[in-house]
GROMACS .gro file of C-alpha atoms in nm:
model
  223
    1MET     CA    1   4.784  -2.689   7.164
    2THR     CA    2   4.828  -2.359   7.011
    3ASP     CA    3   4.753  -2.007   7.134
    4ALA     CA    4   4.451  -2.006   6.883
    5ASN     CA    5   4.277  -2.291   7.042
    6ARG     CA    6   4.406  -2.268   7.404
    7ARG     CA    7   4.124  -2.325   7.646
    8THR     CA    8   4.067  -1.978   7.836
    9PRO     CA    9   3.806  -2.055   8.097
   10TRP     CA   10   3.647  -1.830   8.377
   11VAL     CA   11   3.730  -1.943   8.720
   12VAL     CA   12   3.403  -1.985   8.927
   13GLY     CA   13   3.431  -1.992   9.293
   14VAL     CA   14   3.130  -2.086   9.526
   15SER     CA   15   3.199  -1.972   9.903
   16GLY     CA   16   2.986  -2.090  10.193
   17ALA     CA   17   2.737  -1.802  10.197
   18SER     CA   18   2.373  -1.899  10.130
   19GLY     CA   19   2.276  -1.855   9.771
   20THR     CA   20   2.369  -2.159   9.583
   21PRO     CA   21   2.102  -2.098   9.303
   22TYR     CA   22   2.284  -1.775   9.206
   23ALA     CA   23   2.597  -2.007   9.129
   24ALA     CA   24   2.400  -2.241   8.942
   25ALA     CA   25   2.244  -1.974   8.730
   26VAL     CA   26   2.573  -1.827   8.665
   27LEU     CA   27   2.740  -2.149   8.568
   28ARG     CA   28   2.441  -2.233   8.320
   29GLY     CA   29   2.473  -1.912   8.178
   30LEU     CA   30   2.840  -1.927   8.107
   31LEU     CA   31   2.784  -2.266   7.977
   32HIS     CA   32   2.523  -2.147   7.772
   33ALA     CA   33   2.724  -1.871   7.610
   34GLY     CA   34   2.997  -2.144   7.505
   35GLU     CA   35   3.250  -2.051   7.775
   36SER     CA   36   3.487  -2.284   7.946
   37VAL     CA   37   3.474  -2.299   8.350
   38ASP     CA   38   3.736  -2.385   8.583
   39LEU     CA   39   3.505  -2.462   8.918
   40VAL     CA   40   3.608  -2.431   9.279
   41VAL     CA   41   3.362  -2.532   9.538
   42SER     CA   42   3.470  -2.441   9.897
   43ARG     CA   43   3.438  -2.663  10.183
   44ALA     CA   44   3.202  -2.430  10.369
   45SER     CA   45   2.988  -2.418  10.053
   46ARG     CA   46   2.936  -2.795  10.030
   47LEU     CA   47   2.764  -2.778  10.369
   48THR     CA   48   2.535  -2.484  10.226
   49LEU     CA   49   2.483  -2.681   9.901
   50LEU     CA   50   2.368  -2.979  10.099
   51ASP     CA   51   2.138  -2.758  10.312
   52GLU     CA   52   1.980  -2.557  10.041
   53THR     CA   53   1.941  -2.880   9.800
   54GLY     CA   54   1.986  -3.189   9.946
   55ILE     CA   55   2.306  -3.251   9.707
   56ALA     CA   56   2.637  -3.358   9.841
   57PHE     CA   57   2.903  -3.248   9.627
   58ARG     CA   58   3.188  -3.497   9.633
   59ASP     CA   59   3.517  -3.486   9.420
   60ALA     CA   60   3.519  -3.823   9.322
   61HIS     CA   61   3.168  -3.775   9.174
   62TRP     CA   62   3.184  -3.415   9.090
   63GLN     CA   63   3.036  -3.429   8.735
   64ASP     CA   64   2.734  -3.622   8.851
   65ASP     CA   65   2.690  -3.405   9.152
   66LEU     CA   66   2.728  -3.104   8.940
   67ARG     CA   67   2.509  -3.190   8.672
   68GLU     CA   68   2.224  -3.288   8.938
   69TRP     CA   69   2.289  -2.938   9.084
   70LEU     CA   70   2.267  -2.739   8.772
   71GLU     CA   71   1.952  -2.900   8.652
   72ARG     CA   72   1.764  -2.795   8.928
   73GLY     CA   73   1.559  -2.486   8.943
   74ALA     CA   74   1.589  -2.214   9.199
   75ASP     CA   75   1.278  -2.389   9.356
   76GLY     CA   76   1.444  -2.711   9.395
   77LYS     CA   77   1.253  -2.881   9.129
   78PRO     CA   78   1.480  -3.131   8.948
   79GLY     CA   79   1.508  -3.172   8.569
   80THR     CA   80   1.409  -2.785   8.530
   81PHE     CA   81   1.704  -2.768   8.301
   82THR     CA   82   1.932  -2.967   8.080
   83VAL     CA   83   2.294  -2.875   8.107
   84ASP     CA   84   2.596  -3.027   7.926
   85VAL     CA   85   2.890  -2.994   8.194
   86GLY     CA   86   3.143  -3.106   7.954
   87GLY     CA   87   3.304  -2.756   7.958
   88VAL     CA   88   3.363  -2.750   8.339
   89ARG     CA   89   3.695  -2.852   8.515
   90HIS     CA   90   3.687  -2.901   8.870
   91TRP     CA   91   3.952  -2.813   9.114
   92ALA     CA   92   3.945  -2.929   9.470
   93ALA     CA   93   3.952  -2.642   9.726
   94GLY     CA   94   4.243  -2.764   9.896
   95ASP     CA   95   4.468  -2.819   9.593
   96LEU     CA   96   4.692  -2.520   9.616
   97ALA     CA   97   4.900  -2.675   9.334
   98ALA     CA   98   4.595  -2.641   9.085
   99GLY     CA   99   4.619  -2.432   8.753
  100PRO     CA  100   4.421  -2.122   8.900
  101SER     CA  101   4.669  -2.084   9.177
  102SER     CA  102   4.930  -1.948   8.928
  103GLY     CA  103   4.935  -1.634   8.724
  104SER     CA  104   5.083  -1.800   8.415
  105TYR     CA  105   4.769  -2.035   8.403
  106PRO     CA  106   4.537  -1.845   8.135
  107VAL     CA  107   4.212  -1.737   8.250
  108LYS     CA  108   3.957  -1.471   8.148
  109GLY     CA  109   3.886  -1.349   8.520
  110MET     CA  110   3.695  -1.488   8.825
  111LEU     CA  111   3.342  -1.480   8.954
  112ILE     CA  112   3.277  -1.560   9.305
  113VAL     CA  113   2.900  -1.638   9.342
  114PRO     CA  114   2.806  -1.625   9.627
  115ALA     CA  115   3.080  -1.458   9.830
  116SER     CA  116   3.053  -1.492  10.219
  117THR     CA  117   3.190  -1.218  10.416
  118ALA     CA  118   3.448  -1.474  10.535
  119CYS     CA  119   3.569  -1.494  10.190
  120VAL     CA  120   3.550  -1.134  10.115
  121ALA     CA  121   3.752  -1.073  10.425
  122GLY     CA  122   4.021  -1.340  10.299
  123VAL     CA  123   4.059  -1.225   9.939
  124ALA     CA  124   4.090  -0.834  10.075
  125LEU     CA  125   4.354  -0.940  10.300
  126GLY     CA  126   4.543  -1.180  10.065
  127LEU     CA  127   4.516  -1.469  10.296
  128SER     CA  128   4.514  -1.748  10.024
  129LYS     CA  129   4.390  -2.014  10.279
  130ASP     CA  130   4.241  -2.233  10.013
  131LEU     CA  131   4.236  -2.240   9.611
  132LEU     CA  132   3.929  -2.001   9.596
  133GLN     CA  133   4.103  -1.727   9.801
  134ARG     CA  134   4.449  -1.786   9.606
  135ALA     CA  135   4.261  -1.798   9.272
  136ALA     CA  136   4.119  -1.459   9.366
  137SER     CA  137   4.416  -1.306   9.475
  138VAL     CA  138   4.593  -1.422   9.149
  139THR     CA  139   4.324  -1.262   8.949
  140LEU     CA  140   4.379  -0.919   9.123
  141LYS     CA  141   4.748  -0.938   9.080
  142GLU     CA  142   4.733  -1.018   8.730
  143ARG     CA  143   4.475  -0.716   8.678
  144ARG     CA  144   4.209  -0.959   8.538
  145ARG     CA  145   3.840  -0.905   8.597
  146LEU     CA  146   3.726  -1.028   8.933
  147VAL     CA  147   3.347  -1.018   9.030
  148VAL     CA  148   3.268  -1.055   9.387
  149ALA     CA  149   2.873  -1.137   9.435
  150VAL     CA  150   2.869  -1.069   9.824
  151ARG     CA  151   2.545  -1.222   9.967
  152GLU     CA  152   2.509  -1.093  10.327
  153THR     CA  153   2.284  -0.860  10.531
  154PRO     CA  154   2.311  -0.639  10.747
  155LEU     CA  155   2.681  -0.561  10.642
  156ASN     CA  156   2.903  -0.422  10.945
  157GLY     CA  157   3.192  -0.157  10.898
  158GLN     CA  158   3.467  -0.422  10.884
  159THR     CA  159   3.313  -0.611  10.609
  160LEU     CA  160   3.231  -0.269  10.405
  161ARG     CA  161   3.591  -0.168  10.455
  162HIS     CA  162   3.716  -0.507  10.308
  163LEU     CA  163   3.461  -0.436  10.001
  164VAL     CA  164   3.595  -0.093   9.959
  165ALA     CA  165   3.956  -0.257   9.967
  166LEU     CA  166   3.852  -0.515   9.684
  167ASP     CA  167   3.694  -0.209   9.493
  168GLU     CA  168   4.014  -0.006   9.527
  169ALA     CA  169   4.205  -0.334   9.408
  170GLY     CA  170   4.012  -0.340   9.095
  171ALA     CA  171   3.745  -0.608   9.168
  172VAL     CA  172   3.366  -0.556   9.084
  173VAL     CA  173   3.168  -0.558   9.403
  174LEU     CA  174   2.836  -0.697   9.309
  175PRO     CA  175   2.579  -0.737   9.615
  176ALA     CA  176   2.333  -1.019   9.529
  177SER     CA  177   2.032  -0.798   9.513
  178PRO     CA  178   1.736  -0.896   9.290
  179ALA     CA  179   1.544  -0.625   9.132
  180PHE     CA  180   1.178  -0.601   9.048
  181TYR     CA  181   1.160  -0.406   8.746
  182ALA     CA  182   1.236  -0.680   8.492
  183GLY     CA  183   0.880  -0.841   8.564
  184ALA     CA  184   0.953  -1.133   8.799
  185THR     CA  185   0.676  -1.386   8.868
  186HIS     CA  186   0.882  -1.669   8.996
  187ILE     CA  187   1.185  -1.726   9.235
  188GLN     CA  188   1.393  -1.832   8.919
  189ASP     CA  189   1.352  -1.490   8.763
  190LEU     CA  190   1.508  -1.311   9.094
  191VAL     CA  191   1.796  -1.547   9.073
  192ASP     CA  192   1.844  -1.500   8.719
  193PHE     CA  193   1.847  -1.125   8.734
  194VAL     CA  194   2.163  -1.133   8.978
  195ALA     CA  195   2.304  -1.403   8.782
  196GLY     CA  196   2.280  -1.189   8.471
  197ARG     CA  197   2.416  -0.906   8.642
  198VAL     CA  198   2.717  -1.093   8.730
  199LEU     CA  199   2.762  -1.224   8.355
  200ASP     CA  200   2.712  -0.832   8.246
  201ALA     CA  201   3.026  -0.757   8.484
  202ALA     CA  202   3.226  -1.031   8.332
  203GLY     CA  203   3.115  -0.902   7.949
  204VAL     CA  204   2.942  -1.272   7.895
  205PRO     CA  205   2.628  -1.239   7.675
  206HIS     CA  206   2.306  -1.385   7.808
  207ARG     CA  207   1.930  -1.344   7.800
  208LEU     CA  208   1.843  -1.421   8.181
  209TYR     CA  209   1.643  -1.106   8.235
  210ARG     CA  210   1.449  -0.826   8.074
  211ARG     CA  211   1.648  -0.521   8.044
  212TRP     CA  212   1.518  -0.185   8.108
  213GLU     CA  213   1.418   0.018   7.810
  214GLY     CA  214   1.307   0.368   7.952
  215GLU     CA  215   0.936   0.263   7.934
  216LEU     CA  216   0.732   0.273   8.259
  217GLY     CA  217   0.525  -0.040   8.300
  218GLY     CA  218   0.725  -0.240   8.043
  219SER     CA  219   0.758  -0.511   8.278
  220ARG     CA  220   0.387  -0.589   8.274
  221GLY     CA  221   0.418  -0.649   7.874
  222GLU     CA  222   0.545  -0.925   7.678
  223ARG     CA  223   0.889  -1.074   7.806
   0.00000   0.00000   0.00000
């Protein structure tokens, strides 16, 4: 493979925080934009995914499970979206010999969606206890884009200090905070707003939400 056509993916890490619909929306947005994805689903996030969607994410059947997950809406309705997962490569969370564990493995950057406080602490402290944390540490040391969509409330001082450490290391700290000026009428709209802001931070084009245009009341017009 030549440098001109080398696959250069975004690494997407899904931690155990509540908010698996955010991850699904980001993954759909990346694939819709024609981006390749290297996916790392932590062990804790599999429990959250099972609880929030009823889907068991299995390494041996990850393509089928991923497709079922991404085709559901934020309200849990199956078949809401049609998604081609051919652009995704899955790495097991315990595989510390995986591609994203090395700085010589070419990627565009990494998006952690959602990011739990435990994940935030592990990345801020450089623990690298699993592939998700290791890939994030590699992203920082290689000066690549790292977006951390933290999903927790309230935040204590320790977590705030970890978030400041990530900001100082060059990461984009992006709380999963939906906005209402875009004229949301459905839970999917609120999820897509957060996903869109993650993609904005990564520089990936999308049409997931209505952008502010300086007009009061504009959200009540045509979207």
